[in-house]
Amino acid sequence: ELWFKAEEGQTNAAIVSNGRGDGGDFNHSFNEFCLGFDEEGRLAFSNNGTTATCTGTFNDNNWHHAAVAVNRTSGRAQIYVDGKLNTYFDANDLGGISSAYFNLGARVWSSDTTSVKTTDNYFKGEIDEFRMWKLYRSESIVSETFTQQLDGTEQGLMAYYPFETYVNNDGIKELTFSACDAKVQKDASMAVKPIEITDSLATVTKV
């Protein structure tokens, strides 16, 4: 889940991804996904060659929250926008999400097993409060917490990038930008590396 502010009218733009997700990846996108805007400017999520499209206009230069939740027990997957259910689809059509990295603001993918990567579908806008969970998040939970900052100790939280932190400056707490994972790990050796930022592309490593 994350917050985003997309420049008005943009199309073919990836907000977060670890591949194409539409079946064009070298393993047919079983573990690859992409959340972003399609060729018609609709907010869409793709994984394992399946694409779910949201209703409404969200590339409007306003802040919006989006969350994708998958319930393997019920067989339903949902996309929540601004804390409310927008669309749902069959979870059995999805693969998984497994990768050494996730990319914010672009789509990075390969159509074969070589190391050659293609980077495209650059996102124009802002991204904030990026969170990855290892559990199902219902509509009621998302609607209660999507406007709240986390403390990093929440159950099931895998990674948390609020892109800000408080630093002590002569006894005064000041808010400053941070690209570090804010999840509190029980084992310090499991800490996720800081985001690598290159131009408009941010890469979250080893999530």
Backbone as a ProteinNet text record, in pm:
[ID]
protein_1_A
[PRIMARY]
ELWFKAEEGQTNAAIVSNGRGDGGDFNHSFNEFCLGFDEEGRLAFSNNGTTATCTGTFNDNNWHHAAVAVNRTSGRAQIYVDGKLNTYFDANDLGGISSAYFNLGARVWSSDTTSVKTTDNYFKGEIDEFRMWKLYRSESIVSETFTQQLDGTEQGLMAYYPFETYVNNDGIKELTFSACDAKVQKDASMAVKPIEITDSLATVTKV
[TERTIARY]
84.2	0	87.5	33.1	110.1	18.1	74.6	10.9	78.7	2.6	61.3	-13.8	58.9	1.3	49.1	-39.3	-2.2	-35.3	59.7	33.3	-86.7	-163.6	-292.4	-277.4	-362.9	-376.7	-271.5	-175.7	-70.2	-118.2	-53.8	-85.2	43.9	27.2	142.9	250.5	212.5	303.5	295.6	411.3	417.3	445.6	360.5	382	478.3	450.8	539.8	534.6	648.7	653.7	780.4	778.8	903.1	913.1	832.9	829.3	708.1	673.7	554.6	426.3	423.8	305.2	197.6	208.3	103.1	126.6	227.7	260.6	380.2	433.1	545.7	681.6	686	812.8	859.7	986.7	1044.5	978.2	920.1	850.6	698.7	652.5	509.4	448.7	534.3	489.5	429.7	469.2	411.1	440.5	562.1	599.4	619.4	586.6	604.3	470.7	476.6	354.3	383.3	278.3	289.1	159.8	171.4	57.9	83.9	-6.8	12.4	-102.6	-76.1	-179.7	-159.9	-270.7	-263.8	-266.3	-283.4	-277.9	-394.9	-499.2	-612.4	-613.6	-507.9	-498.7	-575.4	-613.1	-686.3	-588.4	-616.6	-535.5	-556.4	-446.6	-457.3	-346.5	-375.7	-278.4	-265.5	-141.7	-116.2	-23.7	-55.4	28.4	-10.8	90.2	65.5	-18.3	-4.7	-80.1	-223.3	-263.2	-398.5	-394.3	-489.3	-495	-632	-632.9	-755.7	-751.9	-861.6	-867.6	-966.6	-927.3	-1013.7	-1105.6	-1216.2	-1305.4	-1273.2	-1287.6	-1258	-1131.5	-1111.7	-995.3	-903	-779.7	-685	-553.7	-542.7	-428.9	-474.1	-501.6	-566.6	-491.6	-364.1	-280.3	-328.4	-398.9	-440.5	-381.1	-367.2	-315.3	-422.1	-381.3	-468.9	-391.2	-464.7	-405.9	-454.4	-364.5	-401.8	-343.2	-421.2	-375.3	-430	-344.7	-385.2	-379	-488.2	-495.3	-541.8	-478.2	-511.2	-545	-665.2	-710	-712.5	-611.1	-602.2	-708.2	-753.6	-854.8	-990	-1031.8	-1160.8	-1151.4	-1028.1	-1009.5	-1041.7	-1041.1	-1070.6	-954.3	-932.5	-832.7	-903.5	-856.6	-921.8	-821.7	-868	-792.8	-874.5	-815.4	-878.5	-817.3	-900.3	-853.2	-912.9	-827.5	-869	-951.1	-908	-968.7	-1096.6	-1139	-1263.5	-1239.9	-1318.9	-1309.3	-1345.2	-1255.5	-1282	-1317.7	-1241.3	-1269.4	-1215.2	-1268.2	-1216.4	-1206.7	-1126.1	-1103.5	-1061.9	-1047.5	-1021.1	-874.7	-851.2	-714.8	-646.7	-725.4	-667.4	-599.4	-628.8	-563.9	-425.9	-393.5	-267.2	-157.8	-34.1	80.7	125.1	251.5	302.6	375	442.2	527.6	660.7	758.1	889.3	996.2	1082.9	1184.5	1289.9	1408.7	1514.6	1497.3	1404.2	1386	1243.6	1202.5	1081.1	1119.5	1054	1085.5	968.7	998.6	899.2	920	816.5	823.5	861.9	873.1	905.7	884.3	887.6	875.4	1008.6	1066.7	1192.7	1166.5	1198.2	1161	1255.2	1244.2	1322	1234.1	1244.3	1161.7	1229.6	1352.5	1422.4	1508	1589.5	1667	1800	1826.1	1950.4	1941.7	2054.4	2058.4	2017.6	1981.4	1943.3	1804.7	1796.4	1671.1	1621.5	1490.2	1427	1360.7	1382.9	1318.3	1228.1	1099.5	1004.7	889	786.4	665	696.1	773.2	809.3	686.4	678.3	568.9	604.2	510	528.3	441.3	504.8	428.8	508	437.9	499.6	445.2	529.2	492.9	531.9	447.5	473.6	418.2	469.3	417.3	402.9	512.8	512.4	523.8	428.6	423.5	403	476.3	458.4	422.4	317.6	268	274.4	287.4	283.8	159.6	49.9	-79.1	-190.1	-312.4	-426.4	-476.8	-504.3	-555.3	-695.9	-793.7	-933.3	-964.8	-1081.9	-1123	-1132.7	-1185.2	-1201.3	-1066	-968.5	-835.4	-767.9	-777.2	-715.4	-778.2	-911.1	-980.3	-949.4	-915.8	-883.8	-740	-652.8	-509.7	-441.8	-511.1	-439.8	-396.9	-457	-416.2	-322.3	-285.2	-200.6	-58.3	38	175.4	194.8	284.8	312.9	432.9	448.9	567.9	672.8	641.2	738	733.7	646.3	638	509.6	431.6	301.8	318.2	224.9	230	216.2	302.9	295.6	362.2	413.3	478.2	616.4	639.6	767.5	863.2	810.8	893.4	805.9	866.6	791.4	880.8	842.7	918	828.4	830.1	751.6	821.3	947	1027	1047.4	1046.6	1074.2	1113.3	1187.2	1224.3	1252	1243.2	1273.6	1417.7	1490.6	1627.6	1635.5	1724.3	1741.8	1849.9	1810.7	1903.1	1909.2	2010.6	2026.2	1899.9	1843.8	1727.1	1595.1	1601	1478.4	1458.1	1342.2	1312.3	1274.5	1345.3	1318.9	1287.9	1192.5	1153	1242.4	1296.1	1384.7	1356.9	1397.6	1377.1	1463.1	1409.1	1484.7	1443.6	1541.2	1512.9	1534.9	1540	1564.6	1434.3	1439.7	1326.3	1300	1175.7	1141.2	1080.4	1079.6	1030.7	1132.3	1082.8	1169.2	1187.3	1306.2	1335.1	1373.7	1323.9	1365.7	1513.2	1556.9	1695.7	1758.2	1853.4	1913	1978.7	2021.7	2087.1	1989	1858.7	1755.5	1711.9	1773.4	1735.1	1748.5	1649.6	1649.6	1740	1813.9	1902.3	1820.9	1883.3	1814.2	1777.9	1677.1	1637.1	1752.1	1770.7	1866.2	1788.7	1822.8	1749.9	1836.5	1784.2	1851.5	1753.4	1778.8	1688	1548.3	1450.1	1312.2	1277.5	1377.7	1353	1408.4	1325.6	1370.6	1359.5	1466	1467.9	1475.2	1377.1	1376.1	1440.2	1552.5	1625.1	1597.5	1596.3	1586.7	1471.6	1352.3	1232.8	1182.8
-118.6	0	123.3	233.6	357.4	475.1	594.6	717.5	764.1	823.9	878.4	1004.2	1090	1210.1	1213	1180.6	1164.7	1289.6	1330.1	1442.1	1411.2	1509.6	1493.4	1433.2	1334.7	1279.9	1181.2	1144.2	1056.2	912.5	843.6	704.2	623	489.3	398.7	440.9	445.6	490.1	393.4	343.1	248.6	322.7	301.5	361.2	273.1	143.4	47	-82.9	-148.1	-271.5	-349.2	-477	-553.6	-623	-574.6	-629.8	-575.4	-641.8	-600.9	-648.4	-775.7	-833	-875	-833	-859.4	-983.4	-1061.8	-1182.9	-1166.3	-1044.8	-1018.1	-1042.9	-1078.9	-1110.4	-1249.4	-1280.1	-1404.3	-1530.3	-1522.6	-1638.4	-1618.6	-1541.2	-1512.3	-1437.9	-1369.1	-1276.8	-1346.5	-1470.8	-1541.1	-1468.4	-1418.5	-1347.8	-1198.2	-1149.7	-1008.1	-933.6	-807.4	-727.4	-583.5	-511	-367.6	-299.8	-194.6	-109.9	26.9	72.1	201.9	236.3	321.3	365.2	295.6	246.5	175.9	274.5	220.8	305.3	402.8	379.1	470.8	559.1	552.3	635.7	582.9	454.3	393.9	329.7	340.4	274.8	124.2	47.3	-95.6	-171.5	-297.8	-387.5	-511.6	-549.4	-666.6	-764.6	-893.6	-1000.3	-1131.3	-1211.6	-1343.7	-1335.6	-1226	-1210.8	-1166.6	-1138.4	-1092.3	-944.4	-867	-724.1	-687.6	-619.5	-565.8	-414.4	-356.8	-212.7	-144.4	-30.6	45.1	139.3	171.1	272.3	406.1	514.3	645.9	703.7	833	903.6	940.5	888.8	911.8	974.4	998.3	1075.7	1220.1	1282.4	1413.4	1517.4	1488.1	1581.7	1601.9	1502	1501.2	1378.1	1384	1269.6	1161.2	1036.8	921.1	808.3	723.8	605.1	481.4	389.1	264.4	146.6	40.4	-81.4	-202.5	-301.3	-427.5	-535	-606.7	-710.4	-841.6	-951.1	-1082.5	-1177.7	-1234.3	-1332.1	-1468.6	-1549.1	-1681.1	-1776.9	-1753.2	-1841.4	-1824.9	-1701	-1676.3	-1678.2	-1667.6	-1665.9	-1532.2	-1425	-1292.7	-1198	-1112.5	-1006.4	-873.5	-771.1	-640.9	-529.4	-423	-298.1	-192.2	-134.4	-26.7	105.5	203.9	337.9	436.6	513.5	612.2	546.9	426.1	357.1	282.7	277.4	211.2	108.1	0.9	-101.4	-40.4	-54.7	-3.9	-116.6	-226.2	-340.3	-466.9	-581.8	-709.5	-806.9	-911.2	-1008.7	-1141.3	-1244.4	-1380.1	-1394.7	-1425.8	-1442.4	-1564.1	-1660.4	-1781	-1753	-1636	-1598.3	-1537.7	-1508.4	-1442.6	-1543.4	-1500.3	-1580.4	-1535.8	-1496.5	-1445.6	-1315.1	-1268.2	-1149.6	-1187.2	-1213.5	-1255.2	-1187.8	-1111.7	-1039.2	-986.3	-963.1	-901.7	-751.2	-696.4	-551.7	-515.7	-396.6	-333.2	-193.9	-147.4	-16.7	78.6	196	300.7	403.3	427.3	531.4	487.3	357.4	307.2	156.3	100.8	-43.3	-96.5	-192.9	-254.7	-402.7	-451.7	-588.7	-648	-780.8	-853.3	-960	-977.4	-1075.6	-1210.7	-1221.9	-1351.6	-1364.2	-1469.8	-1497.8	-1423.8	-1338.5	-1262	-1149.4	-1083.4	-974.5	-840.4	-841.2	-717.4	-674.1	-555.7	-503.7	-385.4	-376.4	-261.4	-177	-48.2	44.5	137.5	137.8	221.6	260.1	319.7	360	442.6	548.6	637.3	711.4	717.8	785.2	930.9	1020.3	1162.8	1202.5	1232.3	1269	1242	1217.4	1195.6	1066.6	1001.7	876.9	889.9	837.9	849.9	727	703.7	600.5	463.1	411.8	280.4	170.6	74.6	-32.4	-167.1	-266.9	-405.4	-491.7	-574	-658.8	-806.2	-891.1	-1035.1	-1093.9	-1027	-1074	-1001.6	-1055.8	-995.6	-875.3	-767.5	-645.9	-620.8	-628.3	-610.2	-463.5	-437.3	-299.5	-220	-279.6	-207.6	-170.7	-260.9	-231.9	-122.2	-132.6	-31.7	104.9	109.1	237.2	301.7	219.9	272.6	322.9	271.3	299.3	371.5	390	443	588.5	661.8	799.8	811.6	697.3	698.6	656.7	717.5	671.5	550.5	462.1	341.6	364.7	275.8	286.1	181.2	96.1	-1.7	-135.4	-150.8	-277	-353.4	-308.1	-368.7	-513.2	-598.4	-739.4	-754.5	-833.9	-862.4	-760.1	-650.8	-546.1	-594.5	-595.8	-641.2	-525.5	-416.3	-298.7	-174.7	-64.6	59.1	177.7	251.2	368.9	492.6	562.7	686.4	805.6	785.4	888.9	1012.4	990.4	1100.3	1042.2	1118.4	1077.5	1201.4	1185.1	1296.6	1284.2	1393.8	1395.8	1498.5	1473.2	1562.6	1664.7	1789.3	1898.9	1991.8	1969.8	2049.6	2047.5	1928.4	1912.1	1940.8	1981.6	2012	1905.1	1843.8	1741.8	1807.6	1769.7	1825.5	1713.3	1738.9	1640.4	1653.6	1539.4	1542.3	1422.4	1431.1	1322.6	1202.5	1083.6	960.9	856.4	783.2	674	538.4	537	413.5	345.6	214.4	135.3	166.5	197.6	235	119.8	-0.4	-114.2	-151	-179	-219.9	-371.2	-417.2	-559.5	-617.7	-739	-806.4	-842.9	-880	-914.1	-802	-731.4	-616.4	-656	-781.3	-826.5	-839.2	-834.8	-846.6	-711.5	-605.8	-472.2	-458.7	-394.1	-373.4	-255.3	-266.2	-158.2	-33.6	84.3	206.5	200.9	276.6	285.8	346.6	290.4	347.5	437.3	564.8	659.9	701.9	678.5	717.5	795.8	924.8	1012.7	999.8	956.4	947.2	807.2	717.2	577.4	547.8	492.4	449.1	297.5	231.3	86.5	42	-37	-93.9	-231.3	-252.1	-377.1	-473.6	-601.3	-711.6	-695.2	-676.9	-671.1	-811.6
0	0	0	-50.2	-58	-89.2	-74.7	-118.5	-245.5	-335.1	-456.5	-499.3	-569.4	-629.9	-774	-867.8	-1008.2	-1087.8	-1171.1	-1260.3	-1348.7	-1377.1	-1444.5	-1584.1	-1611.9	-1745.9	-1791.3	-1708.2	-1755.1	-1775.8	-1867.5	-1899.4	-1898.5	-1896.3	-1900.6	-1801.2	-1675	-1569.6	-1452.2	-1409.3	-1297.7	-1167.7	-1069.2	-937.6	-857.4	-852.6	-787.9	-867.5	-882.6	-960.3	-929.7	-967.2	-973.5	-1109.4	-1204.7	-1339	-1413.3	-1522.3	-1598.4	-1531.1	-1495.4	-1432.8	-1529.6	-1656.7	-1754.2	-1838.1	-1800.1	-1875.4	-1965.6	-1976.7	-2065	-2003.8	-1874.7	-1810.2	-1852.3	-1828.4	-1880.6	-1823.5	-1705.1	-1647.3	-1650.7	-1746.7	-1764.9	-1646.2	-1569.5	-1463.6	-1342.7	-1315.4	-1200.8	-1069.9	-1054.6	-932.2	-952.6	-1071.8	-1101.7	-1096.4	-1056.6	-1047.7	-1087.9	-1115.7	-1143	-1101.9	-1024	-988.5	-1048.6	-1133.5	-1196.9	-1289.1	-1385.8	-1479.6	-1614.1	-1672.5	-1799.4	-1916.4	-2037.4	-2157.2	-2166.1	-2087.8	-2085.9	-1961.2	-1882	-1763	-1644.6	-1647.7	-1536.1	-1438.5	-1310.5	-1209.9	-1221.7	-1232.4	-1257.7	-1186.6	-1154.4	-1091.6	-1178	-1211.3	-1295	-1224.5	-1236.3	-1181	-1247.5	-1283.5	-1342.3	-1469.1	-1544.8	-1668.6	-1649.5	-1525.4	-1494.1	-1456.1	-1506.1	-1474.7	-1419.5	-1306.6	-1247.1	-1260.1	-1307.5	-1333.9	-1240.6	-1186.5	-1095.1	-1171.5	-1108.2	-1161.8	-1094.6	-1169.7	-1116	-1177.1	-1156.6	-1208.9	-1093.8	-1099.3	-990.2	-1037.7	-1168.1	-1220.3	-1235.5	-1120.8	-1118.8	-1036	-1007.5	-932.2	-789.2	-737.3	-597.5	-529.6	-398.2	-323.5	-310.9	-335.1	-319.1	-252.4	-183.8	-120.9	-194.5	-222.9	-290.2	-213.8	-203.3	-136.4	-211.5	-230.7	-292.3	-184	-165.1	-62.2	-124.4	-85.1	-140.2	-26.7	-32.3	67.9	1	24.1	-38.1	16.6	139.7	200	132	111.2	46.5	-105.4	-157.1	-301.9	-365.5	-286	-339.3	-317.2	-415.3	-404.3	-424.7	-357.4	-362.2	-385	-447	-453.7	-380.6	-278.9	-204.4	-249.8	-270.4	-304.9	-205.7	-142.3	-41.4	69.6	109.2	222	192.8	64	28.6	-81.5	-78.9	-182.5	-317.3	-414.5	-548.4	-643.5	-638.7	-725.2	-661	-704.3	-653.9	-770	-750.8	-856	-794.1	-877.3	-830.5	-789.9	-662.4	-613.2	-673.4	-721.3	-779.3	-913.6	-972.6	-1098	-1075.9	-950.2	-919	-888.5	-909.5	-869.4	-732.2	-720.8	-594.1	-617.5	-515.5	-527.1	-464.3	-546.8	-498.9	-582.5	-516.6	-590.4	-495.1	-549	-468.2	-459	-536.3	-538.1	-579.3	-542.7	-592.4	-638.3	-742.8	-798.6	-781	-731.4	-716.4	-825.9	-905.9	-1005.8	-1144.7	-1169	-1302.5	-1305.3	-1426	-1445.1	-1497.7	-1426.4	-1467.1	-1489.3	-1609	-1642.5	-1746.5	-1761.8	-1861.6	-1923.4	-2053.7	-2123.9	-2137.3	-2086.7	-2091.5	-1965.9	-1960.7	-1840.6	-1836.8	-1933.6	-1932.9	-1830.4	-1810.9	-1713.3	-1774.3	-1901.4	-1967.9	-1919.8	-1866.1	-1812	-1895.6	-1905.6	-1968.7	-1861.2	-1864.3	-1771	-1850.2	-1816.3	-1888.5	-1797.1	-1855.1	-1783.1	-1658.1	-1680.6	-1569.3	-1516.8	-1385.7	-1316.8	-1293.4	-1320.5	-1296.8	-1177.6	-1067.7	-948.7	-823	-713.5	-583.3	-521.3	-440.4	-372.8	-226.3	-139	4.6	77.1	199.3	290.2	221.2	170.1	104.7	210	205.3	305.8	238.5	285.4	239.5	359.2	340.1	448.5	409.2	509.9	487.6	553.2	533.8	582.1	506.7	517.4	448	527	456.2	518.4	466.2	554.6	515.2	492	433.9	407.8	536.8	641.9	768	828	817.7	871.3	790	657.6	572.2	595.6	604.5	621.5	756.4	855.4	988.1	998.2	914.5	932.9	816.8	702.7	587.1	603.1	695.8	720.9	840	899.4	1018.1	984.8	1050.3	1039.5	1129.1	1089.4	1166.4	1257.2	1358	1443.1	1407.3	1306.9	1258.8	1328.3	1429	1503.9	1474.4	1378.9	1350.5	1300	1342.1	1302.5	1150.8	1092.5	950.6	861.9	918.9	840.6	796.7	665.2	610.8	582.9	533.5	504.6	512.3	552.8	572.1	539.3	434.5	391.4	400.2	514.9	527.3	461.4	420.5	354.5	441	571.8	663.1	797.7	872.7	1007.7	1091.3	1222.7	1311.8	1362.2	1355.6	1406.6	1518.7	1613.5	1727.4	1695.8	1689.6	1659.8	1780.2	1864.8	1987.4	2072.3	2087.3	2171.9	2104.2	1978.1	1903.6	1796.3	1794.8	1694.4	1561.9	1456.3	1324.7	1226.7	1138.7	1038.6	916.6	871.3	755.4	665.4	539.2	444.2	480.9	459.5	481.8	379.6	326.2	233.5	300.1	432.5	506.7	546.2	556.3	601.7	748.7	782.4	919.9	998.1	941.1	1016.5	1124.6	1243.8	1353.6	1347.2	1311.5	1299.1	1435.2	1464.4	1586.9	1580.2	1459.4	1435.9	1352.7	1409.6	1340.9	1209.2	1196.5	1074	958.4	988.4	886.4	832.5	874.8	831.1	679.9	618.5	474.5	441.4	331.9	290.2	255.4	266.9	224.9	76.9	38.9	-101.6	-183	-302.5	-396.3	-493.4	-496.1	-578.7	-697.5	-817.3	-940.5	-1025.7	-1042.8	-1116.4	-1057.1	-1139.3	-1089.9	-1045.1	-1039	-1003.8	-866.2	-778.9	-647.8	-640.7	-596.3	-588.9	-443.8	-400.4	-266.4	-276.5	-208.7	-222.5	-108.8	-143	-47.4	48.7	-2.5	81.1	101.5
[MASK]
+++++++++++++++++++++++++++++++++++++++++++++++++++++++++++++++++++++++++++++++++++++++++++++++++++++++++++++++++++++++++++++++++++++++++++++++++++++++++++++++++++++++++++++++++++++++++++++++++++++++++++++++

